[in-house]
Coordinates of C-alpha atoms in Angstrom, one line a residue:
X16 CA 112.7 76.1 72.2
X17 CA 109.6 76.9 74.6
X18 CA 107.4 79.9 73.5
X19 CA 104.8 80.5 76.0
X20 CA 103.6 84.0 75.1
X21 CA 102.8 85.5 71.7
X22 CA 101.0 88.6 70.2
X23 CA 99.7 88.6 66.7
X24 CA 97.6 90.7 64.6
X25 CA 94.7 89.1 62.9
X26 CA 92.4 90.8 60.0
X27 CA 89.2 89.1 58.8
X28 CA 88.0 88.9 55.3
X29 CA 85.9 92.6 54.1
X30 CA 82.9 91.6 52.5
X31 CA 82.2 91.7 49.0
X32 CA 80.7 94.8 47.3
X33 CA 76.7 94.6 45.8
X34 CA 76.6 95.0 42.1
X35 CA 75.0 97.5 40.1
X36 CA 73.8 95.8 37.0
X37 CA 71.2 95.8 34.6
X38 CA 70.0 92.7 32.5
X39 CA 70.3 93.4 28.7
X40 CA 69.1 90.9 26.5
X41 CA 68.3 91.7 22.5
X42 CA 64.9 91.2 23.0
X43 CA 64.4 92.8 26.7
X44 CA 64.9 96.4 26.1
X45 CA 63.9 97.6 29.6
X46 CA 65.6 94.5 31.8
X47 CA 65.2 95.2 35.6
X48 CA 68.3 95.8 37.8
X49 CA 70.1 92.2 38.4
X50 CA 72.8 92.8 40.6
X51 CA 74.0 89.9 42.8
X52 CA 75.1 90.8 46.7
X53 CA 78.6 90.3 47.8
X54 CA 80.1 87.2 49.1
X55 CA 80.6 87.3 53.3
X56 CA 84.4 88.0 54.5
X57 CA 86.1 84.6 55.9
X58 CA 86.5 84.6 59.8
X59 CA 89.5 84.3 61.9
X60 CA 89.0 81.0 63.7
X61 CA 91.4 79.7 66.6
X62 CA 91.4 76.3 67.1
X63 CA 93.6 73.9 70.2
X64 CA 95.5 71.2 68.6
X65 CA 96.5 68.7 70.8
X66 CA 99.8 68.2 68.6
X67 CA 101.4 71.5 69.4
X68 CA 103.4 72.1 73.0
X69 CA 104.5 75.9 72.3
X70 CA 104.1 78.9 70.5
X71 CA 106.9 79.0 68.4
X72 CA 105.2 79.1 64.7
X73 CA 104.1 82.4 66.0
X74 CA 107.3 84.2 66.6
X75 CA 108.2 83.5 62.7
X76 CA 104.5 84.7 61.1
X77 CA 102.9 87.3 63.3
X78 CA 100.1 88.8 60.7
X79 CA 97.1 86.8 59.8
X80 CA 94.5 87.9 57.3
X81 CA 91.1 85.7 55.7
X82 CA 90.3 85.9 52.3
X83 CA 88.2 88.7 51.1
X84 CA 84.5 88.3 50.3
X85 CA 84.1 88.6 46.1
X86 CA 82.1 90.9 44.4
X87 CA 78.4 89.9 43.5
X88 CA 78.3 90.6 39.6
X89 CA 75.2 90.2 37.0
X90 CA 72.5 88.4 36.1
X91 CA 71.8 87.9 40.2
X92 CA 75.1 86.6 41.1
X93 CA 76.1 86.4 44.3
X94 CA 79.9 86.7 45.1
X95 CA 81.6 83.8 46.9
X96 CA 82.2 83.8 50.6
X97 CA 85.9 84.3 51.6
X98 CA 87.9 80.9 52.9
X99 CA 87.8 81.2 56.9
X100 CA 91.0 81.1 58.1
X101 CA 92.1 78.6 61.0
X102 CA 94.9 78.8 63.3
X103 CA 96.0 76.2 65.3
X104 CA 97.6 76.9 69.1
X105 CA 98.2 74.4 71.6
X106 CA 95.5 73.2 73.9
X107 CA 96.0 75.7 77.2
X108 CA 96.2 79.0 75.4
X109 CA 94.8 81.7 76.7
X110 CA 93.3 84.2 73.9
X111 CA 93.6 87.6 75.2
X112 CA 92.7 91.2 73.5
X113 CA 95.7 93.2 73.9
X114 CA 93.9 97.0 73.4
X115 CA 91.2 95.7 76.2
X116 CA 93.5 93.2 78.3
X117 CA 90.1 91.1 78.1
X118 CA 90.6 87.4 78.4
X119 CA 88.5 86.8 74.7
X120 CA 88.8 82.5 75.8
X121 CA 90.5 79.7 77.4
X122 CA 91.2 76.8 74.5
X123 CA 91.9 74.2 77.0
X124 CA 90.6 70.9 75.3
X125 CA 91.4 69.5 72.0
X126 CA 89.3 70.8 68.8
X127 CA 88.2 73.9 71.1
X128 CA 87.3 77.1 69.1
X129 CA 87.4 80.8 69.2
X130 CA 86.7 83.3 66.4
X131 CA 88.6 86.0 66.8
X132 CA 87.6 88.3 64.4
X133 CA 84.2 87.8 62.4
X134 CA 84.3 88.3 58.3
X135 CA 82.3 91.4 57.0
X136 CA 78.9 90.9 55.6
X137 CA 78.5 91.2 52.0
X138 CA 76.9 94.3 50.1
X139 CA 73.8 94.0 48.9
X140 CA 73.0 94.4 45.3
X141 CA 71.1 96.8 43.4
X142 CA 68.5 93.8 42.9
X143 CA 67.5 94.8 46.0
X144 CA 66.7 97.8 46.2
X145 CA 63.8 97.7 43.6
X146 CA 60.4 98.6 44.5
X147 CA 57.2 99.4 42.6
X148 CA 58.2 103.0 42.8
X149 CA 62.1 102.4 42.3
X150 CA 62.1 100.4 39.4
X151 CA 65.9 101.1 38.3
X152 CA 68.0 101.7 41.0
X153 CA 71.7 102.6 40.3
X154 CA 72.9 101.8 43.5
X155 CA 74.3 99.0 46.2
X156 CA 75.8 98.4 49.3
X157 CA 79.5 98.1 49.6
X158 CA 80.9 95.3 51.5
X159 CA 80.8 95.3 55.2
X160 CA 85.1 95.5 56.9
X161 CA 86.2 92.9 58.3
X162 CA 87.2 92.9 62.0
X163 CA 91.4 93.6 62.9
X164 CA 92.5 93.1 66.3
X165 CA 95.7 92.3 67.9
X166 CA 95.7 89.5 70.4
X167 CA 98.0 88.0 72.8
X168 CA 98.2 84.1 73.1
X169 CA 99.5 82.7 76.6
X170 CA 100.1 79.1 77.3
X171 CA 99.8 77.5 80.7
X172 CA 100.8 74.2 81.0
X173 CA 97.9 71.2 81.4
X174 CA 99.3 69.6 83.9
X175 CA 98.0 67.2 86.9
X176 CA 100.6 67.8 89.2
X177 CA 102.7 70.5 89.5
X178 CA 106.6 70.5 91.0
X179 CA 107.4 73.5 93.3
X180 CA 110.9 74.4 94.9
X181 CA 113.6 76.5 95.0
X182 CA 115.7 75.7 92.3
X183 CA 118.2 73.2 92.7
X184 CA 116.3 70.9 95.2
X185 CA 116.1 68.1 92.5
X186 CA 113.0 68.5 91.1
X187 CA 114.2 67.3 87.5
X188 CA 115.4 64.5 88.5
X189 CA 112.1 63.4 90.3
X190 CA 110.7 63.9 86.8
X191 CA 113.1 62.0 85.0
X192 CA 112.4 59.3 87.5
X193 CA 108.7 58.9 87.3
X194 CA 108.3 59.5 83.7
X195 CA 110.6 59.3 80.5
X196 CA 111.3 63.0 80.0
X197 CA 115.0 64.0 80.0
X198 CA 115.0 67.4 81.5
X199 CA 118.7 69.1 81.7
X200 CA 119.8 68.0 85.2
X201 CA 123.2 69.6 86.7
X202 CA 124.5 70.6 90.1
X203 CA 124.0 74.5 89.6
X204 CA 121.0 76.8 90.0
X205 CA 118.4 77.8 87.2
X206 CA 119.1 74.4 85.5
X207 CA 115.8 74.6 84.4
X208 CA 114.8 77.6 82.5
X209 CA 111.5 76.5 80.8
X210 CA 109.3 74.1 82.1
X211 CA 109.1 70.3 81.3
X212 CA 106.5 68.3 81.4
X213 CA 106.3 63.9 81.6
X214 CA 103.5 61.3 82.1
X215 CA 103.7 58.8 85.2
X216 CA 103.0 55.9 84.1
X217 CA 103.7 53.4 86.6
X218 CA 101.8 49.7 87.4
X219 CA 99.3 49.6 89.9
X220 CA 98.9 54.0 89.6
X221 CA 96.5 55.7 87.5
X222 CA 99.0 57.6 84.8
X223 CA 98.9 61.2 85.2
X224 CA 100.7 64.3 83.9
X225 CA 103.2 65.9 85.6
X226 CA 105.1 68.9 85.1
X227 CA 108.5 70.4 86.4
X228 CA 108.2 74.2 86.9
X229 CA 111.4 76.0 86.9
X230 CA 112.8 77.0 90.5
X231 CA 110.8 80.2 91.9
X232 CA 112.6 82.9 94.6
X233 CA 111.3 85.3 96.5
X234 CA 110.4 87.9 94.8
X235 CA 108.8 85.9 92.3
X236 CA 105.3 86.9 92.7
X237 CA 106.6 90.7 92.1
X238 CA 107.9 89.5 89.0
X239 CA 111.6 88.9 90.4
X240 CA 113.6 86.5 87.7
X241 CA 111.4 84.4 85.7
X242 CA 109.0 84.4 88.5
X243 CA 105.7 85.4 86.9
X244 CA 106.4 83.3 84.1
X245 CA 106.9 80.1 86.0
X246 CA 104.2 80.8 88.5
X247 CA 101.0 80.9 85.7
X248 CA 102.1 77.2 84.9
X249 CA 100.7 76.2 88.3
X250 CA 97.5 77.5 87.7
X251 CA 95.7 75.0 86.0
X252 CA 97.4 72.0 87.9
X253 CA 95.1 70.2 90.4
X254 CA 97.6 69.4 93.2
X255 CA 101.2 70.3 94.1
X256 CA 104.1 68.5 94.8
X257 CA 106.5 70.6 97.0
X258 CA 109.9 69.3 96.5
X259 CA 112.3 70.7 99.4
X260 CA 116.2 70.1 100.0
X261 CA 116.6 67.9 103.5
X262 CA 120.1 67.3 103.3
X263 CA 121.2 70.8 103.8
X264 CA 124.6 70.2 102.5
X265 CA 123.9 73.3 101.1
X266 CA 123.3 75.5 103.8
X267 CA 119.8 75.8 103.6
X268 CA 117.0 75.6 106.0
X269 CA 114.2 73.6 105.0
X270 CA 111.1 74.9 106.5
X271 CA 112.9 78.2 105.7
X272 CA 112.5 77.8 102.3
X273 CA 109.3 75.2 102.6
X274 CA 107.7 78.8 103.9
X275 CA 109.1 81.2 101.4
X276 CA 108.1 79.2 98.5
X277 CA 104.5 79.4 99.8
X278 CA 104.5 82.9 100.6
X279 CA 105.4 83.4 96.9
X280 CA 102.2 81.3 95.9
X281 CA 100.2 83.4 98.6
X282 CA 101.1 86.8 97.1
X283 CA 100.4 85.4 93.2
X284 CA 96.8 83.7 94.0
X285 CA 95.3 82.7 97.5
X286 CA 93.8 79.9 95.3
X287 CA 97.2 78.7 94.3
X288 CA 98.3 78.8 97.9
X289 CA 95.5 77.0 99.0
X290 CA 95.7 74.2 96.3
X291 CA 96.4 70.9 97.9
X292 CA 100.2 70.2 98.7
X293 CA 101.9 67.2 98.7
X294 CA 105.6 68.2 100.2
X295 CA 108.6 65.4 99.0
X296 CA 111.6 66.0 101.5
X297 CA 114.5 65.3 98.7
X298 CA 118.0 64.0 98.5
X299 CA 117.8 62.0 102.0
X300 CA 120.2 59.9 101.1
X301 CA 122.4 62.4 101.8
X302 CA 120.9 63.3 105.1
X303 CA 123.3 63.4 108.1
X304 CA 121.1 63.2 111.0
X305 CA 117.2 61.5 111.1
X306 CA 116.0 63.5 113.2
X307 CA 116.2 67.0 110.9
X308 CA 113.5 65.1 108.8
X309 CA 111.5 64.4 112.1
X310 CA 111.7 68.0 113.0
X311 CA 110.6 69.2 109.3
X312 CA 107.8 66.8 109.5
X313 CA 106.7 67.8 112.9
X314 CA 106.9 71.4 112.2
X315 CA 104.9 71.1 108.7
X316 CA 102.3 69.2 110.1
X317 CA 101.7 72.1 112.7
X318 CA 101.3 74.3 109.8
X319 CA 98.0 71.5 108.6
X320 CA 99.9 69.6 105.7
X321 CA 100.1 65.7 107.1
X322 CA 100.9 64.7 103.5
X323 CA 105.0 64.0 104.0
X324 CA 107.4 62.0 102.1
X325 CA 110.8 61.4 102.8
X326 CA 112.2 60.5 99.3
X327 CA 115.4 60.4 97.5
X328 CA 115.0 61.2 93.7
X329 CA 119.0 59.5 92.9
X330 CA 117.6 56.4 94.6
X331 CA 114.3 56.3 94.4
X332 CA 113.5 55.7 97.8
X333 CA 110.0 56.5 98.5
X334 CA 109.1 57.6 95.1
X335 CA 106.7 54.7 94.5
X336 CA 105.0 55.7 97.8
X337 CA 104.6 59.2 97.0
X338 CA 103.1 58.7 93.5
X339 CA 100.6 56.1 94.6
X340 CA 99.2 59.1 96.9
X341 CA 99.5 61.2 94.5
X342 CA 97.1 59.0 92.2
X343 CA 95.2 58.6 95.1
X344 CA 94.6 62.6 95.9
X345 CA 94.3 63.4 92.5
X346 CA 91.3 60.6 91.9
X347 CA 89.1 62.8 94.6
X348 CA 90.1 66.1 92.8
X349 CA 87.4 67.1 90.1
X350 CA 89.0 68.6 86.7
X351 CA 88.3 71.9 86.7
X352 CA 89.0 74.4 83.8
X353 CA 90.4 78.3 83.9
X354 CA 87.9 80.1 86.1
X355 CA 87.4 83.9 84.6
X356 CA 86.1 86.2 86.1
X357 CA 83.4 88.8 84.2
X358 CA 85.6 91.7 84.9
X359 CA 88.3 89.7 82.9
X360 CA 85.9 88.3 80.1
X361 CA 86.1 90.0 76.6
X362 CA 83.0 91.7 75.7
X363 CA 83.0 92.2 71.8
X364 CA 81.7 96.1 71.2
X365 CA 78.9 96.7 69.2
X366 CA 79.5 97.1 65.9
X367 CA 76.3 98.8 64.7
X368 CA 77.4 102.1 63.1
X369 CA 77.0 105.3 64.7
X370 CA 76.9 108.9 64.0
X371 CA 77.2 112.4 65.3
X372 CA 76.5 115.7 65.1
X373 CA 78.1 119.0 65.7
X374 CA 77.7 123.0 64.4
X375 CA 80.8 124.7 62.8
X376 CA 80.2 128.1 61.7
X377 CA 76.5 127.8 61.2
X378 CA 77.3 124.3 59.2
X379 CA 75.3 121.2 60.5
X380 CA 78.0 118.5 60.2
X381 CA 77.2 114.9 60.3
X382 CA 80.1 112.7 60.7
X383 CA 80.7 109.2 62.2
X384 CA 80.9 105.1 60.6
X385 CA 77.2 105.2 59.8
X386 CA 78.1 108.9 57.3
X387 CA 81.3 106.5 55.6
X388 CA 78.9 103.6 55.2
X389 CA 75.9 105.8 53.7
X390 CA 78.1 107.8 51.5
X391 CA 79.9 104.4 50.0
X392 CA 76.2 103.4 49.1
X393 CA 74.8 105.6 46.8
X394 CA 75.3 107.8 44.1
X395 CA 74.1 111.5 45.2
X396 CA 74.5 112.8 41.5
X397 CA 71.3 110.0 40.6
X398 CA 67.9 111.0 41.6
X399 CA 66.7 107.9 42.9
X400 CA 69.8 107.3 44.7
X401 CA 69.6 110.4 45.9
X402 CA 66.1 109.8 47.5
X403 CA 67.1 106.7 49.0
X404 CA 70.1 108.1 50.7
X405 CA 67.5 110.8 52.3
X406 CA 64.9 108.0 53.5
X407 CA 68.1 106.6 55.2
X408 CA 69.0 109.8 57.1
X409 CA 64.9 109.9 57.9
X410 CA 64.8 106.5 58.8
X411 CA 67.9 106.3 61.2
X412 CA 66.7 109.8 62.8
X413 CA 69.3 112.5 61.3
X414 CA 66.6 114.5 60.1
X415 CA 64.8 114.6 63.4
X416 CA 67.6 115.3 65.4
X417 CA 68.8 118.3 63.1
X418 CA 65.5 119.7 63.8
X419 CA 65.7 119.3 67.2
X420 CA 69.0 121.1 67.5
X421 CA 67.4 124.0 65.9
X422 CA 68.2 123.7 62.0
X423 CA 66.2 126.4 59.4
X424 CA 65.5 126.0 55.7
X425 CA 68.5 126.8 53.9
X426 CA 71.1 125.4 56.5
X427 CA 73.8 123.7 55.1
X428 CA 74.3 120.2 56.3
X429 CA 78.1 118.0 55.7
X430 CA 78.6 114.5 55.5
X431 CA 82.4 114.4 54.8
X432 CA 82.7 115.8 51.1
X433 CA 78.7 116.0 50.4
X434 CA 76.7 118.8 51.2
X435 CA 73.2 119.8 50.8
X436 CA 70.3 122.6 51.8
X437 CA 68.2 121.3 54.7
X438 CA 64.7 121.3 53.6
X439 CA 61.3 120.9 55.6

């Protein structure tokens, strides 16, 4: 089965939590404080593995989440940083943030990388929070969270060359005859639902990859069928191959549908449409009359593509022809990865922590990351914790800012359950 678009949640390892400890020893009555910081959360790391083609595995195990920083513990121990956790997706995913639609990275070679969500930091212990004046502090840092995001992962095909066509114009059987992949080949439309990709390997040509994209309609670049699906497999290819139907034994018209295929392209991406074409005028064994190719030629050329095969994929006539000019082509076409934009790039948000403040009934309430994070630090019922936690507020400019909106002696201020007289 061919997965090409996943979404999984992914949670990196919290950090560990600072200990409060004290060294006691029989013969060290007044042992300083000892407590070791807590070990660093384990990251969320994505990595392209050349060995995978889809994204099955994902559609079975959807939640992925690091190991957890430990707790640091006595005697100055530090905790152990949490096991980063890697996560291996096939080289062409595209690693998208699905809140921000952001494109977070394009994992086009082999052993790329991408963390996706970065462990928490340890807590500090409360080791280090002595000072001359603070000689037994009974207080530490909890452990920073780990980062949670969902993100989407989107596959699109590395591929050289890329086969276009309405369906049914034997496309697959071109593949099967240049390479050695066996692509489901019958006389009916939509044979192909998923695309198929083989290697050209043929003496005297430069091998190259080549890949079979499923028959696009009009309509496709609105999303009609499978259309949007199909069409981001072109994207990264560096040339086309646009196989059309010249017997018309079925009815068809061939610069009819030569036209409407690239109108499709044009409405997806001007930069598809303007990729360089190679167009493969199929099944002419079975053509009736010489002179409809000669017209089809005559009338593409007009349009600026002089690059025209007459081929029959059953027989192979002119096949060898058209993939030594493929070679050719491609060997002036520089490789070229996933161009994105800025407005598309991912921007991680800054994760300092942040406060604000609002009156309610004459109470100054403080509220906000940096209030959680304060509060899970100290212990208010201590008196030197309690200093500490108001050369914080000093430090990170609460107390100024209260002042500035106008708080008295006497005010009550709130920081979620905690409350306390503001004093000059």
């Amino acid at each position: 089965m061919f997965i090409d678009r996943a979404k999984i949640y992914v949670k990196s390892g919290d950090g560990g939590d600072g200990s409060i400890s004290f060294r006691r020893e029989k013969y060290v009555p007044l042992g300083g404080p000892d407590g070791g910081d807590g070990g660093k959360g384990g990251d969320v790391i994505l990595v392209a593995d050349s060995n995978m083609t889809t994204l099955l595995d994902f559609t079975y195990k959807r939640k992925y989440i690091a190991e957890r920083g430990v707790n640091g513990s006595g005697s100055n121990c530090f905790g152990k940083n949490g096991e980063n956790l890697y996560i291996k997706v096939p080289m062409g995913t595209i690693v998208r943030d699905v809140e921000s639609n952001k494109i977070m990275a394009d994992l086009s070679h082999a052993g790329d990388t991408i963390v996706v969500a970065k462990g928490g930091r340890g807590g500090k212990g409360n080791a280090r929070f002595a000072t001359s004046t603070r000689q037994a502090p009974n207080f530490a840092e909890p452990g920073m969270p780990g980062e949670e995001r969902n993100i989407e992962l989107e596959l699109k095909l590395l591929a050289d060359v890329g086969l276009i066509g309405f369906p049914n114009v034997g496309k697959s059987t071109l593949l099967s005859v240049v390479s050695k992949a066996k692509p489901k080949i019958a006389n009916y439309h939509f044979t192909t639902l998923k695309p198929n990709l083989g290697v050209v390997d043929v003496q005297g040509v430069q091998s190259f990859v080549i890949a079979d994209i499923p028959g696009i309609i009009e309509g496709a670049a609105e999303g009609v069928g499978l259309g949007l699906d199909f069409l981001r497999h072109i994207e990264r290819t560096r040339l086309l191959i646009h196989v059309v139907d010249i017997s018309g034994i079925e009815g068809r018209d061939p610069i009819e549908d030569f036209l409407k295929i690239n109108e499709e392209l044009r409405k997806y991406s001007v930069k598809l449409w303007d990729r360089t074409q190679i167009i493969a005028a199929n099944k002419s064994d079975m053509l009736y009359d010489e002179n409809v190719f000669e017209n089809f030629k005559k009338k593409v050329n007009e349009l600026g593509y002089d690059k025209v095969f007459k081929i029959s994929g059953a027989t192979k006539q002119g096949v060898e022809e058209l993939l030594k000019e493929t070679a050719r082509i491609l060997s002036t076409i520089p490789i070229k990865d996933l161009e994105i934009s800025e407005e598309e790039r991912f921007v991680p948000e800054d994760k300092r922590f942040t406060y604000k403040i609002r009156v309610e009934d004459g109470v100054y309430i403080v509220e906000g990351s940096f209030v959680d994070r304060l509060l899970a630090s100290v212990n208010v019922n201590e008196p030197d914790s309690l200093k500490y936690f108001h050369k914080v507020l000093r430090n990170k400019g609460v107390l100024n800012e209260l002042m500035e909106m106008g708080i008295q002696d006497g005010d009550i201020v709130r920081l979620n359950d905690f409350e306390f007289e503001f004093l000059l």
